[in-house]
PDB file of C-alpha atoms in Angstrom:
ATOM      1  CA  MET A 435       4.507   3.967  -0.806  1.00 31.00           C
ATOM      2  CA  ALA A 436       3.415   3.933   3.050  1.00 37.00           C
ATOM      3  CA  VAL A 437       1.350   6.784   4.457  1.00 41.00           C
ATOM      4  CA  ASP A 438       2.461   6.656   8.096  1.00 41.00           C
ATOM      5  CA  ARG A 439       6.031   6.696   9.470  1.00 37.00           C
ATOM      6  CA  ASP A 440       6.456   7.525  13.244  1.00 41.00           C
ATOM      7  CA  HIS A 441       8.859  10.383  12.730  1.00 37.00           C
ATOM      8  CA  LEU A 442       6.385  12.219  10.632  1.00 39.00           C
ATOM      9  CA  GLY A 443       3.808  14.827  12.077  1.00 43.00           C
ATOM     10  CA  ALA A 444       2.282  15.913   8.677  1.00 46.00           C
ATOM     11  CA  ALA A 445      -0.916  15.063   7.063  1.00 52.00           C
ATOM     12  CA  VAL A 446      -1.419  11.909   5.435  1.00 50.00           C
ATOM     13  CA  GLY A 447      -0.025  12.836   1.839  1.00 51.00           C
ATOM     14  CA  PRO A 448       2.579  15.370   0.756  1.00 46.00           C
ATOM     15  CA  ARG A 449       2.760  19.305   1.038  1.00 42.00           C
ATOM     16  CA  PRO A 450       0.646  21.066  -1.853  1.00 42.00           C
ATOM     17  CA  GLY A 451       2.986  22.783  -4.406  1.00 42.00           C
ATOM     18  CA  THR A 452       2.790  26.042  -5.495  1.00 40.00           C
ATOM     19  CA  ALA A 453      -0.463  26.833  -7.189  1.00 39.00           C
ATOM     20  CA  ARG A 454      -0.287  27.580 -10.793  1.00 41.00           C
ATOM     21  CA  PRO A 455      -3.166  28.386 -13.412  1.00 43.00           C
ATOM     22  CA  PRO A 456      -3.706  25.130 -15.394  1.00 42.00           C
ATOM     23  CA  ALA A 457      -2.863  25.498 -19.050  1.00 40.00           C
ATOM     24  CA  ALA A 458      -5.584  25.583 -21.336  1.00 40.00           C
ATOM     25  CA  GLY A 459      -3.830  24.743 -24.859  1.00 38.00           C
ATOM     26  CA  ARG A 460      -1.619  27.536 -25.734  1.00 38.00           C
ATOM     27  CA  PRO A 461      -0.284  29.972 -22.760  1.00 32.00           C
ATOM     28  CA  GLY A 462      -2.957  32.651 -22.440  1.00 35.00           C
ATOM     29  CA  GLU A 463      -5.503  30.979 -24.750  1.00 40.00           C
ATOM     30  CA  ILE A 464      -9.139  30.919 -23.634  1.00 40.00           C
ATOM     31  CA  ARG A 465     -10.926  27.694 -25.221  1.00 47.00           C
ATOM     32  CA  GLY A 466     -14.620  26.652 -25.014  1.00 46.00           C
ATOM     33  CA  ASP A 467     -17.736  28.756 -25.319  1.00 50.00           C
ATOM     34  CA  SER A 468     -17.673  30.109 -21.849  1.00 57.00           C
ATOM     35  CA  VAL A 469     -15.291  31.230 -19.471  1.00 90.00           C
ATOM     36  CA  ILE A 470     -15.114  31.290 -15.478  1.00 96.00           C
ATOM     37  CA  GLU A 471     -12.126  33.568 -14.244  1.00 97.00           C
ATOM     38  CA  VAL A 472     -11.197  32.448 -10.385  1.00 97.00           C
ATOM     39  CA  LEU A 473     -10.710  35.592  -8.035  1.00 98.00           C
ATOM     40  CA  ALA A 474     -10.231  33.537  -4.897  1.00 98.00           C
ATOM     41  CA  PRO A 475      -9.551  29.633  -4.556  1.00 97.00           C
ATOM     42  CA  GLY A 476     -10.025  29.230  -0.801  1.00 97.00           C
ATOM     43  CA  PRO A 477      -8.121  26.898   1.222  1.00 97.00           C
ATOM     44  CA  LEU A 478      -7.940  24.295  -1.867  1.00 98.00           C
ATOM     45  CA  ALA A 479      -9.851  24.142  -5.263  1.00 98.00           C
ATOM     46  CA  THR A 480      -8.824  21.563  -7.792  1.00 98.00           C
ATOM     47  CA  ILE A 481     -10.693  20.451 -11.068  1.00 98.00           C
ATOM     48  CA  GLN A 482     -12.112  16.998 -10.659  1.00 98.00           C
ATOM     49  CA  ASP A 483     -14.098  14.366 -12.637  1.00 98.00           C
ATOM     50  CA  LEU A 484     -14.588  10.643 -12.174  1.00 98.00           C
ATOM     51  CA  GLY A 485     -10.833   9.950 -12.394  1.00 97.00           C
ATOM     52  CA  ARG A 486      -8.416   7.935 -14.543  1.00 96.00           C
ATOM     53  CA  PRO A 487      -9.175   4.103 -14.025  1.00 94.00           C
ATOM     54  CA  GLY A 488      -6.902   1.475 -15.708  1.00 93.00           C
ATOM     55  CA  PHE A 489      -3.307   2.666 -14.659  1.00 93.00           C
ATOM     56  CA  ALA A 490      -2.977   1.248 -11.312  1.00 91.00           C
ATOM     57  CA  ALA A 491      -0.644  -1.476 -12.767  1.00 89.00           C
ATOM     58  CA  VAL A 492       1.761   1.317 -13.731  1.00 90.00           C
ATOM     59  CA  GLY A 493       1.529   3.063 -10.411  1.00 90.00           C
ATOM     60  CA  VAL A 494      -1.127   5.676 -11.300  1.00 94.00           C
ATOM     61  CA  GLY A 495      -4.120   6.024  -9.161  1.00 94.00           C
ATOM     62  CA  ARG A 496      -7.581   6.771 -10.316  1.00 95.00           C
ATOM     63  CA  SER A 497      -8.004  10.023  -8.148  1.00 97.00           C
ATOM     64  CA  GLY A 498     -11.077  11.829  -9.109  1.00 97.00           C
ATOM     65  CA  ALA A 499     -13.747  13.448  -7.037  1.00 98.00           C
ATOM     66  CA  ALA A 500     -13.418  12.832  -3.236  1.00 98.00           C
ATOM     67  CA  ASP A 501     -17.343  12.827  -3.210  1.00 98.00           C
ATOM     68  CA  ARG A 502     -18.428  11.112  -6.266  1.00 98.00           C
ATOM     69  CA  ALA A 503     -22.221  11.240  -5.288  1.00 97.00           C
ATOM     70  CA  ALA A 504     -21.822  15.271  -5.113  1.00 97.00           C
ATOM     71  CA  LEU A 505     -20.245  15.803  -8.166  1.00 98.00           C
ATOM     72  CA  THR A 506     -22.329  13.815 -10.342  1.00 97.00           C
ATOM     73  CA  LEU A 507     -25.450  15.155  -8.640  1.00 97.00           C
ATOM     74  CA  ALA A 508     -23.918  18.858  -9.484  1.00 97.00           C
ATOM     75  CA  ASN A 509     -23.581  17.480 -13.153  1.00 97.00           C
ATOM     76  CA  ARG A 510     -27.209  16.302 -13.404  1.00 97.00           C
ATOM     77  CA  LEU A 511     -28.441  19.499 -12.292  1.00 97.00           C
ATOM     78  CA  VAL A 512     -26.757  21.271 -15.201  1.00 97.00           C
ATOM     79  CA  ALA A 513     -27.721  18.283 -17.658  1.00 97.00           C
ATOM     80  CA  ASN A 514     -24.009  17.513 -18.225  1.00 97.00           C
ATOM     81  CA  PRO A 515     -22.605  14.045 -18.526  1.00 97.00           C
ATOM     82  CA  GLU A 516     -22.135  12.598 -14.826  1.00 96.00           C
ATOM     83  CA  GLY A 517     -18.536  12.564 -15.289  1.00 96.00           C
ATOM     84  CA  ALA A 518     -17.793  15.965 -16.518  1.00 98.00           C
ATOM     85  CA  ALA A 519     -15.096  18.053 -14.829  1.00 98.00           C
ATOM     86  CA  CYS A 520     -16.081  20.471 -11.947  1.00 98.00           C
ATOM     87  CA  VAL A 521     -14.397  22.512  -9.389  1.00 98.00           C
ATOM     88  CA  GLU A 522     -13.830  20.774  -5.975  1.00 98.00           C
ATOM     89  CA  THR A 523     -13.351  23.203  -3.275  1.00 98.00           C
ATOM     90  CA  LEU A 524     -12.324  22.655   0.393  1.00 98.00           C
ATOM     91  CA  LEU A 525     -14.290  24.661   3.169  1.00 97.00           C
ATOM     92  CA  GLY A 526     -15.487  27.217   0.869  1.00 97.00           C
ATOM     93  CA  GLY A 527     -13.752  30.460  -0.106  1.00 97.00           C
ATOM     94  CA  LEU A 528     -13.695  30.098  -3.423  1.00 98.00           C
ATOM     95  CA  THR A 529     -14.951  33.122  -5.638  1.00 98.00           C
ATOM     96  CA  VAL A 530     -15.239  32.859  -9.278  1.00 98.00           C
ATOM     97  CA  ARG A 531     -16.532  35.641 -11.916  1.00 98.00           C
ATOM     98  CA  ALA A 532     -18.541  34.715 -15.291  1.00 97.00           C
ATOM     99  CA  LEU A 533     -16.930  36.281 -18.180  1.00 96.00           C
ATOM    100  CA  ARG A 534     -19.724  34.938 -20.421  1.00 94.00           C
ATOM    101  CA  GLN A 535     -23.375  33.659 -19.422  1.00 94.00           C
ATOM    102  CA  VAL A 536     -23.287  30.291 -17.767  1.00 95.00           C
ATOM    103  CA  TRP A 537     -25.447  27.831 -15.824  1.00 96.00           C
ATOM    104  CA  VAL A 538     -24.093  26.198 -12.751  1.00 97.00           C
ATOM    105  CA  ALA A 539     -25.035  24.233  -9.756  1.00 97.00           C
ATOM    106  CA  ILE A 540     -23.337  23.458  -6.484  1.00 97.00           C
ATOM    107  CA  ALA A 541     -23.800  20.291  -4.386  1.00 97.00           C
ATOM    108  CA  GLY A 542     -21.916  18.453  -1.654  1.00 97.00           C
ATOM    109  CA  ALA A 543     -20.992  20.563   1.860  1.00 97.00           C
ATOM    110  CA  PRO A 544     -23.615  23.142   2.188  1.00 97.00           C
ATOM    111  CA  ALA A 545     -21.367  26.177   1.508  1.00 97.00           C
ATOM    112  CA  PRO A 546     -23.358  29.393   1.673  1.00 97.00           C
ATOM    113  CA  ALA A 547     -23.634  30.896  -1.971  1.00 98.00           C
ATOM    114  CA  THR A 548     -24.071  34.413  -3.088  1.00 98.00           C
ATOM    115  CA  VAL A 549     -24.249  35.790  -6.399  1.00 98.00           C
ATOM    116  CA  ASP A 550     -23.186  39.638  -6.322  1.00 97.00           C
ATOM    117  CA  GLY A 551     -24.078  39.286  -2.517  1.00 96.00           C
ATOM    118  CA  THR A 552     -27.661  37.982  -3.362  1.00 97.00           C
ATOM    119  CA  PRO A 553     -28.221  34.389  -1.861  1.00 97.00           C
ATOM    120  CA  ALA A 554     -27.987  31.444  -4.523  1.00 96.00           C
ATOM    121  CA  GLY A 555     -29.498  27.981  -3.867  1.00 93.00           C
ATOM    122  CA  HIS A 556     -27.681  25.021  -2.843  1.00 95.00           C
ATOM    123  CA  HIS A 557     -28.227  21.616  -4.752  1.00 95.00           C
ATOM    124  CA  ALA A 558     -30.003  24.061  -7.212  1.00 93.00           C
ATOM    125  CA  LEU A 559     -29.356  25.310 -10.848  1.00 95.00           C
ATOM    126  CA  PHE A 560     -29.023  29.216 -11.317  1.00 96.00           C
ATOM    127  CA  THR A 561     -27.404  31.343 -13.900  1.00 96.00           C
ATOM    128  CA  LEU A 562     -24.172  33.537 -13.810  1.00 97.00           C
ATOM    129  CA  ARG A 563     -24.466  36.639 -16.088  1.00 97.00           C
ATOM    130  CA  PRO A 564     -21.161  38.274 -17.653  1.00 96.00           C
ATOM    131  CA  GLY A 565     -19.723  39.853 -14.821  1.00 97.00           C
ATOM    132  CA  GLN A 566     -21.520  38.565 -11.986  1.00 98.00           C
ATOM    133  CA  ARG A 567     -19.436  36.894  -9.078  1.00 98.00           C
ATOM    134  CA  LEU A 568     -20.233  33.661  -7.343  1.00 98.00           C
ATOM    135  CA  ARG A 569     -18.745  33.287  -3.582  1.00 98.00           C
ATOM    136  CA  LEU A 570     -18.908  30.270  -1.571  1.00 98.00           C
ATOM    137  CA  GLY A 571     -18.737  30.669   2.396  1.00 98.00           C
ATOM    138  CA  THR A 572     -17.688  28.251   4.845  1.00 97.00           C
ATOM    139  CA  PRO A 573     -19.961  25.307   5.009  1.00 97.00           C
ATOM    140  CA  PRO A 574     -21.664  24.405   8.422  1.00 97.00           C
ATOM    141  CA  THR A 575     -21.262  20.701   7.867  1.00 97.00           C
ATOM    142  CA  GLY A 576     -19.164  18.705   5.477  1.00 97.00           C
ATOM    143  CA  LEU A 577     -16.020  19.403   3.776  1.00 97.00           C
ATOM    144  CA  ARG A 578     -16.161  19.427   0.007  1.00 98.00           C
ATOM    145  CA  THR A 579     -18.342  21.510  -2.266  1.00 98.00           C
ATOM    146  CA  TYR A 580     -18.759  21.077  -5.955  1.00 98.00           C
ATOM    147  CA  LEU A 581     -19.344  23.720  -8.673  1.00 98.00           C
ATOM    148  CA  ALA A 582     -20.598  22.329 -11.898  1.00 98.00           C
ATOM    149  CA  VAL A 583     -20.771  24.676 -15.078  1.00 97.00           C
ATOM    150  CA  ARG A 584     -22.988  23.515 -17.955  1.00 96.00           C
ATOM    151  CA  GLY A 585     -20.379  22.327 -20.401  1.00 95.00           C
ATOM    152  CA  GLY A 586     -17.875  20.983 -18.105  1.00 97.00           C
ATOM    153  CA  VAL A 587     -14.514  22.608 -17.219  1.00 97.00           C
ATOM    154  CA  ASP A 588     -12.648  22.046 -20.385  1.00 96.00           C
ATOM    155  CA  VAL A 589      -8.961  21.898 -19.600  1.00 95.00           C
ATOM    156  CA  PRO A 590      -6.734  19.441 -21.495  1.00 95.00           C
ATOM    157  CA  PRO A 591      -7.017  15.742 -19.783  1.00 96.00           C
ATOM    158  CA  VAL A 592      -4.230  13.742 -18.698  1.00 96.00           C
ATOM    159  CA  LEU A 593      -4.381  10.083 -19.108  1.00 96.00           C
ATOM    160  CA  GLY A 594      -7.991  10.698 -20.207  1.00 95.00           C
ATOM    161  CA  SER A 595      -9.082  12.626 -17.059  1.00 97.00           C
ATOM    162  CA  ARG A 596      -9.047  16.150 -16.021  1.00 97.00           C
ATOM    163  CA  SER A 597      -8.739  15.301 -12.142  1.00 98.00           C
ATOM    164  CA  ARG A 598      -5.893  16.549 -10.271  1.00 97.00           C
ATOM    165  CA  ASP A 599      -4.210  13.835  -8.327  1.00 97.00           C
ATOM    166  CA  THR A 600      -2.524  15.580  -5.348  1.00 96.00           C
ATOM    167  CA  LEU A 601      -0.443  12.583  -4.477  1.00 95.00           C
ATOM    168  CA  SER A 602       1.340  12.215  -7.539  1.00 93.00           C
ATOM    169  CA  GLY A 603       0.780  15.577  -9.006  1.00 95.00           C
ATOM    170  CA  ILE A 604      -0.676  14.504 -12.231  1.00 96.00           C
ATOM    171  CA  GLY A 605      -3.308  16.538 -14.001  1.00 96.00           C
ATOM    172  CA  PRO A 606      -4.221  20.473 -13.879  1.00 96.00           C
ATOM    173  CA  GLU A 607      -2.793  22.453 -11.223  1.00 96.00           C
ATOM    174  CA  PRO A 608      -4.905  23.580  -8.023  1.00 97.00           C
ATOM    175  CA  LEU A 609      -6.691  26.652  -8.929  1.00 97.00           C
ATOM    176  CA  ALA A 610      -5.103  30.059  -7.938  1.00 97.00           C
ATOM    177  CA  VAL A 611      -6.060  33.748  -8.425  1.00 97.00           C
ATOM    178  CA  GLY A 612      -6.423  34.438 -11.924  1.00 95.00           C
ATOM    179  CA  THR A 613      -6.961  31.145 -13.247  1.00 95.00           C
ATOM    180  CA  LEU A 614      -9.272  31.084 -16.529  1.00 95.00           C
ATOM    181  CA  LEU A 615     -11.303  27.953 -16.695  1.00 96.00           C
ATOM    182  CA  PRO A 616     -12.573  27.332 -20.158  1.00 96.00           C
ATOM    183  CA  ILE A 617     -15.925  25.672 -20.374  1.00 96.00           C
ATOM    184  CA  GLY A 618     -16.967  23.000 -23.398  1.00 95.00           C
ATOM    185  CA  PRO A 619     -19.766  23.151 -25.597  1.00 93.00           C
ATOM    186  CA  GLU A 620     -23.294  22.821 -23.966  1.00 91.00           C
ATOM    187  CA  PRO A 621     -24.606  19.347 -24.033  1.00 93.00           C
ATOM    188  CA  PRO A 622     -27.846  18.624 -26.155  1.00 92.00           C
ATOM    189  CA  ALA A 623     -29.751  17.794 -23.264  1.00 91.00           C
ATOM    190  CA  TRP A 624     -31.534  20.425 -20.924  1.00 90.00           C
ATOM    191  CA  PRO A 625     -31.975  20.568 -17.264  1.00 90.00           C
ATOM    192  CA  VAL A 626     -34.961  18.843 -15.815  1.00 88.00           C
ATOM    193  CA  THR A 627     -35.167  19.882 -12.401  1.00 85.00           C
ATOM    194  CA  GLU A 628     -34.077  23.051 -10.762  1.00 85.00           C
ATOM    195  CA  VAL A 629     -33.522  21.860  -7.181  1.00 89.00           C
ATOM    196  CA  ALA A 630     -32.599  18.305  -5.851  1.00 91.00           C
ATOM    197  CA  PRO A 631     -33.841  17.911  -2.210  1.00 88.00           C
ATOM    198  CA  VAL A 632     -30.986  15.520  -1.031  1.00 91.00           C
ATOM    199  CA  PRO A 633     -29.538  15.665   2.808  1.00 92.00           C
ATOM    200  CA  VAL A 634     -26.492  17.387   3.347  1.00 93.00           C
ATOM    201  CA  PRO A 635     -23.414  15.816   4.956  1.00 95.00           C
ATOM    202  CA  PRO A 636     -24.006  15.523   8.934  1.00 94.00           C
ATOM    203  CA  GLY A 637     -22.125  17.248  11.313  1.00 94.00           C
ATOM    204  CA  GLY A 638     -22.262  14.942  14.239  1.00 95.00           C
ATOM    205  CA  PRO A 639     -21.285  11.503  14.765  1.00 96.00           C
ATOM    206  CA  VAL A 640     -20.964   9.214  11.480  1.00 97.00           C
ATOM    207  CA  THR A 641     -20.989   5.436  11.210  1.00 97.00           C
ATOM    208  CA  LEU A 642     -18.812   4.081   8.097  1.00 97.00           C
ATOM    209  CA  ARG A 643     -19.939   0.613   7.388  1.00 96.00           C
ATOM    210  CA  ALA A 644     -17.097  -1.922   6.404  1.00 96.00           C
ATOM    211  CA  ILE A 645     -16.346  -5.471   5.625  1.00 95.00           C
ATOM    212  CA  ARG A 646     -13.259  -7.404   6.871  1.00 93.00           C
ATOM    213  CA  GLY A 647     -10.164  -6.844   5.113  1.00 92.00           C
ATOM    214  CA  PRO A 648      -7.571  -9.375   3.718  1.00 92.00           C
ATOM    215  CA  ARG A 649      -5.364  -8.869   6.752  1.00 92.00           C
ATOM    216  CA  ASP A 650      -7.583  -8.599   9.428  1.00 90.00           C
ATOM    217  CA  HIS A 651      -5.801 -11.480  11.311  1.00 89.00           C
ATOM    218  CA  PHE A 652      -3.232  -9.040  12.217  1.00 89.00           C
ATOM    219  CA  LEU A 653      -5.632  -7.502  14.641  1.00 87.00           C
ATOM    220  CA  THR A 654      -4.697  -8.531  18.042  1.00 83.00           C
ATOM    221  CA  ASP A 655      -7.895  -7.504  19.299  1.00 85.00           C
ATOM    222  CA  PRO A 656     -10.658  -8.353  16.488  1.00 80.00           C
ATOM    223  CA  LEU A 657     -13.059  -5.863  18.078  1.00 86.00           C
ATOM    224  CA  ALA A 658     -10.729  -3.130  18.239  1.00 88.00           C
ATOM    225  CA  LEU A 659     -12.009  -1.429  15.207  1.00 91.00           C
ATOM    226  CA  ARG A 660     -15.501  -1.272  16.469  1.00 90.00           C
ATOM    227  CA  ARG A 661     -14.631   0.660  19.667  1.00 89.00           C
ATOM    228  CA  ASP A 662     -16.317   4.123  20.280  1.00 90.00           C
ATOM    229  CA  GLY A 663     -14.163   7.094  20.709  1.00 93.00           C
ATOM    230  CA  TRP A 664     -12.560   7.501  17.128  1.00 96.00           C
ATOM    231  CA  THR A 665     -12.444  10.857  15.709  1.00 97.00           C
ATOM    232  CA  VAL A 666     -11.078  12.360  12.408  1.00 98.00           C
ATOM    233  CA  SER A 667      -7.440  13.699  12.579  1.00 97.00           C
ATOM    234  CA  SER A 668      -6.438  17.019  11.337  1.00 95.00           C
ATOM    235  CA  ARG A 669      -3.833  15.217   9.496  1.00 94.00           C
ATOM    236  CA  SER A 670      -6.188  13.934   6.764  1.00 96.00           C
ATOM    237  CA  ASP A 671      -6.540  14.977   3.178  1.00 96.00           C
ATOM    238  CA  ARG A 672      -7.648  13.712  -0.331  1.00 97.00           C
ATOM    239  CA  ILE A 673      -5.177  10.604   0.184  1.00 97.00           C
ATOM    240  CA  GLY A 674      -6.524   9.433   3.276  1.00 96.00           C
ATOM    241  CA  LEU A 675      -8.625  10.138   6.349  1.00 97.00           C
ATOM    242  CA  ARG A 676      -6.776   9.294   9.696  1.00 96.00           C
ATOM    243  CA  LEU A 677      -8.677   8.427  12.663  1.00 97.00           C
ATOM    244  CA  THR A 678      -7.330   9.172  16.345  1.00 96.00           C
ATOM    245  CA  GLY A 679      -8.649   8.113  19.718  1.00 95.00           C
ATOM    246  CA  ASN A 680      -7.662   4.952  19.955  1.00 92.00           C
ATOM    247  CA  VAL A 681      -4.633   2.953  19.478  1.00 92.00           C
ATOM    248  CA  ILE A 682      -4.776  -0.879  18.041  1.00 91.00           C
ATOM    249  CA  PRO A 683      -2.208  -2.875  18.841  1.00 87.00           C
ATOM    250  CA  VAL A 684      -0.699  -4.773  15.501  1.00 85.00           C
ATOM    251  CA  ASP A 685       0.724  -8.150  15.407  1.00 85.00           C
ATOM    252  CA  PRO A 686       4.517  -7.771  15.010  1.00 86.00           C
ATOM    253  CA  ALA A 687       4.478 -10.050  12.127  1.00 85.00           C
ATOM    254  CA  ALA A 688       2.700  -7.518  10.028  1.00 84.00           C
ATOM    255  CA  ALA A 689       6.029  -5.557   9.786  1.00 82.00           C
ATOM    256  CA  GLY A 690       7.254  -8.422   7.067  1.00 80.00           C
ATOM    257  CA  ILE A 691       4.389  -8.367   4.866  1.00 88.00           C
ATOM    258  CA  PRO A 692       5.346  -7.304   1.108  1.00 90.00           C
ATOM    259  CA  SER A 693       3.681  -4.096  -0.272  1.00 91.00           C
ATOM    260  CA  GLU A 694       0.143  -4.992  -1.846  1.00 91.00           C
ATOM    261  CA  GLY A 695      -2.347  -3.272  -4.143  1.00 92.00           C
ATOM    262  CA  LEU A 696      -4.645  -0.925  -2.486  1.00 93.00           C
ATOM    263  CA  ALA A 697      -8.391   0.188  -3.018  1.00 94.00           C
ATOM    264  CA  ARG A 698     -10.151   3.172  -2.364  1.00 96.00           C
ATOM    265  CA  GLY A 699     -12.079   2.836   1.221  1.00 97.00           C
ATOM    266  CA  ALA A 700      -8.956   0.329   2.454  1.00 97.00           C
ATOM    267  CA  VAL A 701      -8.506   0.927   6.131  1.00 97.00           C
ATOM    268  CA  GLN A 702      -4.906   0.456   6.760  1.00 95.00           C
ATOM    269  CA  LEU A 703      -3.397  -0.200  10.120  1.00 93.00           C
ATOM    270  CA  PRO A 704       0.202   1.309  10.372  1.00 92.00           C
ATOM    271  CA  PRO A 705       2.652   0.463  13.372  1.00 89.00           C
ATOM    272  CA  GLY A 706       1.373   3.652  15.138  1.00 89.00           C
ATOM    273  CA  GLY A 707      -2.081   1.780  15.512  1.00 91.00           C
ATOM    274  CA  GLU A 708      -4.190   4.557  14.246  1.00 94.00           C
ATOM    275  CA  PRO A 709      -6.061   3.298  11.331  1.00 95.00           C
ATOM    276  CA  VAL A 710      -5.964   5.285   7.619  1.00 97.00           C
ATOM    277  CA  VAL A 711      -9.082   5.075   5.407  1.00 98.00           C
ATOM    278  CA  PHE A 712      -7.755   5.586   2.000  1.00 98.00           C
ATOM    279  CA  LEU A 713      -9.665   8.099  -0.168  1.00 98.00           C
ATOM    280  CA  ALA A 714      -9.588   9.520  -3.812  1.00 97.00           C
ATOM    281  CA  ASP A 715      -5.980  10.110  -4.201  1.00 97.00           C
ATOM    282  CA  HIS A 716      -4.504   6.838  -2.345  1.00 96.00           C
ATOM    283  CA  PRO A 717      -1.452   5.383  -3.471  1.00 95.00           C
ATOM    284  CA  THR A 718      -1.512   2.291  -5.570  1.00 93.00           C
ATOM    285  CA  THR A 719       0.275  -0.017  -3.390  1.00 92.00           C
ATOM    286  CA  GLY A 720       1.207  -0.138   0.427  1.00 92.00           C
ATOM    287  CA  GLY A 721       3.214  -2.202   2.735  1.00 91.00           C
ATOM    288  CA  TYR A 722       0.920  -2.263   5.927  1.00 93.00           C
ATOM    289  CA  PRO A 723      -2.011  -4.692   6.390  1.00 94.00           C
ATOM    290  CA  VAL A 724      -5.541  -3.642   5.284  1.00 95.00           C
ATOM    291  CA  VAL A 725      -7.614  -4.770   8.113  1.00 94.00           C
ATOM    292  CA  ALA A 726     -11.137  -3.678   6.604  1.00 95.00           C
ATOM    293  CA  VAL A 727     -12.318  -1.896   3.594  1.00 97.00           C
ATOM    294  CA  LEU A 728     -15.416   0.369   3.719  1.00 97.00           C
ATOM    295  CA  LEU A 729     -18.594   0.133   1.619  1.00 96.00           C
ATOM    296  CA  ASP A 730     -18.368   2.143  -1.651  1.00 95.00           C
ATOM    297  CA  ALA A 731     -21.100   4.225  -0.863  1.00 90.00           C
ATOM    298  CA  ASP A 732     -19.552   5.274   2.571  1.00 96.00           C
ATOM    299  CA  VAL A 733     -16.301   6.225   0.837  1.00 97.00           C
ATOM    300  CA  ASP A 734     -18.092   9.332  -0.327  1.00 97.00           C
ATOM    301  CA  ARG A 735     -19.283  10.055   3.190  1.00 96.00           C
ATOM    302  CA  ALA A 736     -15.978   9.609   4.588  1.00 97.00           C
ATOM    303  CA  SER A 737     -14.491  12.302   2.542  1.00 97.00           C
ATOM    304  CA  GLN A 738     -17.119  14.606   3.749  1.00 98.00           C
ATOM    305  CA  LEU A 739     -15.853  14.196   7.560  1.00 98.00           C
ATOM    306  CA  ARG A 740     -14.050  17.255   9.155  1.00 97.00           C
ATOM    307  CA  PRO A 741     -11.305  17.223  11.730  1.00 96.00           C
ATOM    308  CA  GLY A 742     -12.480  16.287  15.241  1.00 96.00           C
ATOM    309  CA  GLN A 743     -15.897  14.639  13.924  1.00 97.00           C
ATOM    310  CA  PRO A 744     -16.592  11.450  15.622  1.00 97.00           C
ATOM    311  CA  VAL A 745     -16.723   8.356  13.769  1.00 96.00           C
ATOM    312  CA  ARG A 746     -17.726   4.707  14.129  1.00 95.00           C
ATOM    313  CA  ILE A 747     -16.666   1.748  12.218  1.00 95.00           C
ATOM    314  CA  ALA A 748     -19.469  -0.688  11.870  1.00 94.00           C
ATOM    315  CA  LEU A 749     -17.644  -3.918  10.628  1.00 90.00           C
ATOM    316  CA  THR A 750     -19.527  -6.796   9.432  1.00 82.00           C
ATOM    317  CA  ASP A 751     -18.994 -10.053  10.539  1.00 67.00           C
TER     318      ASP A 751
END
């Protein structure tokens, strides 16, 4: 279950499998009151909600939206329950077509949005009429953008959640060209605001706040995590954010610790000396020392960091 091996040069997690449209009941069946067709998925688009808690004891992680605050904001704009399933897209590139009229909102990384070529608002509520196409460009900052549809994406849940776990492969497949997304019944509440004036993810240096972890005594240099010079590695994904730029010496005794449970936001230090910050699809156990844990609010901020972006760890005493 460990995420770092010296002979591997790949991302934190496994390579994605071949994308297939998620099943919606019987093959070819369109369920729900409204339907969205995927014309282009971009680099990676998955269905996410707030995850499937309560199964870590049997090896199933919670998963869910990488940026939970962005998903819940998009849902609030369309008056969905906060945990309704949305589309999470990586670096834009998503194009969808409405087959019936729907209310939608986007939040998270500020991907430029157009509806049939006309600009649409970010962190804003708007309508897609039948046949209209919504396209998301590449965001100037941030990494993940969330598309909420009033009624929520209504694919069949797995273990109580509609989230795709990219580590285990549980949940609906990543979106592909031609995927049809069934939309559930509209909620009884109506949207109360059209625009949410919230800040977008920053593009410059970001400070992530953390507390000491249960195995911080394996740090041979207690101040090592606080050094400047950390940057986000291109070998990062929904499983973990790998930091590079420095190397932290690890006490050799750390090699003998047994596998232990892992939490979202855990900062694990593998033998290579480059920390890994675990995100939404983290494994449930790991055999390397957890030397720090991010504050919960800063885990969402970490999920929006792009490769090459400077990072500082602010570790409390």
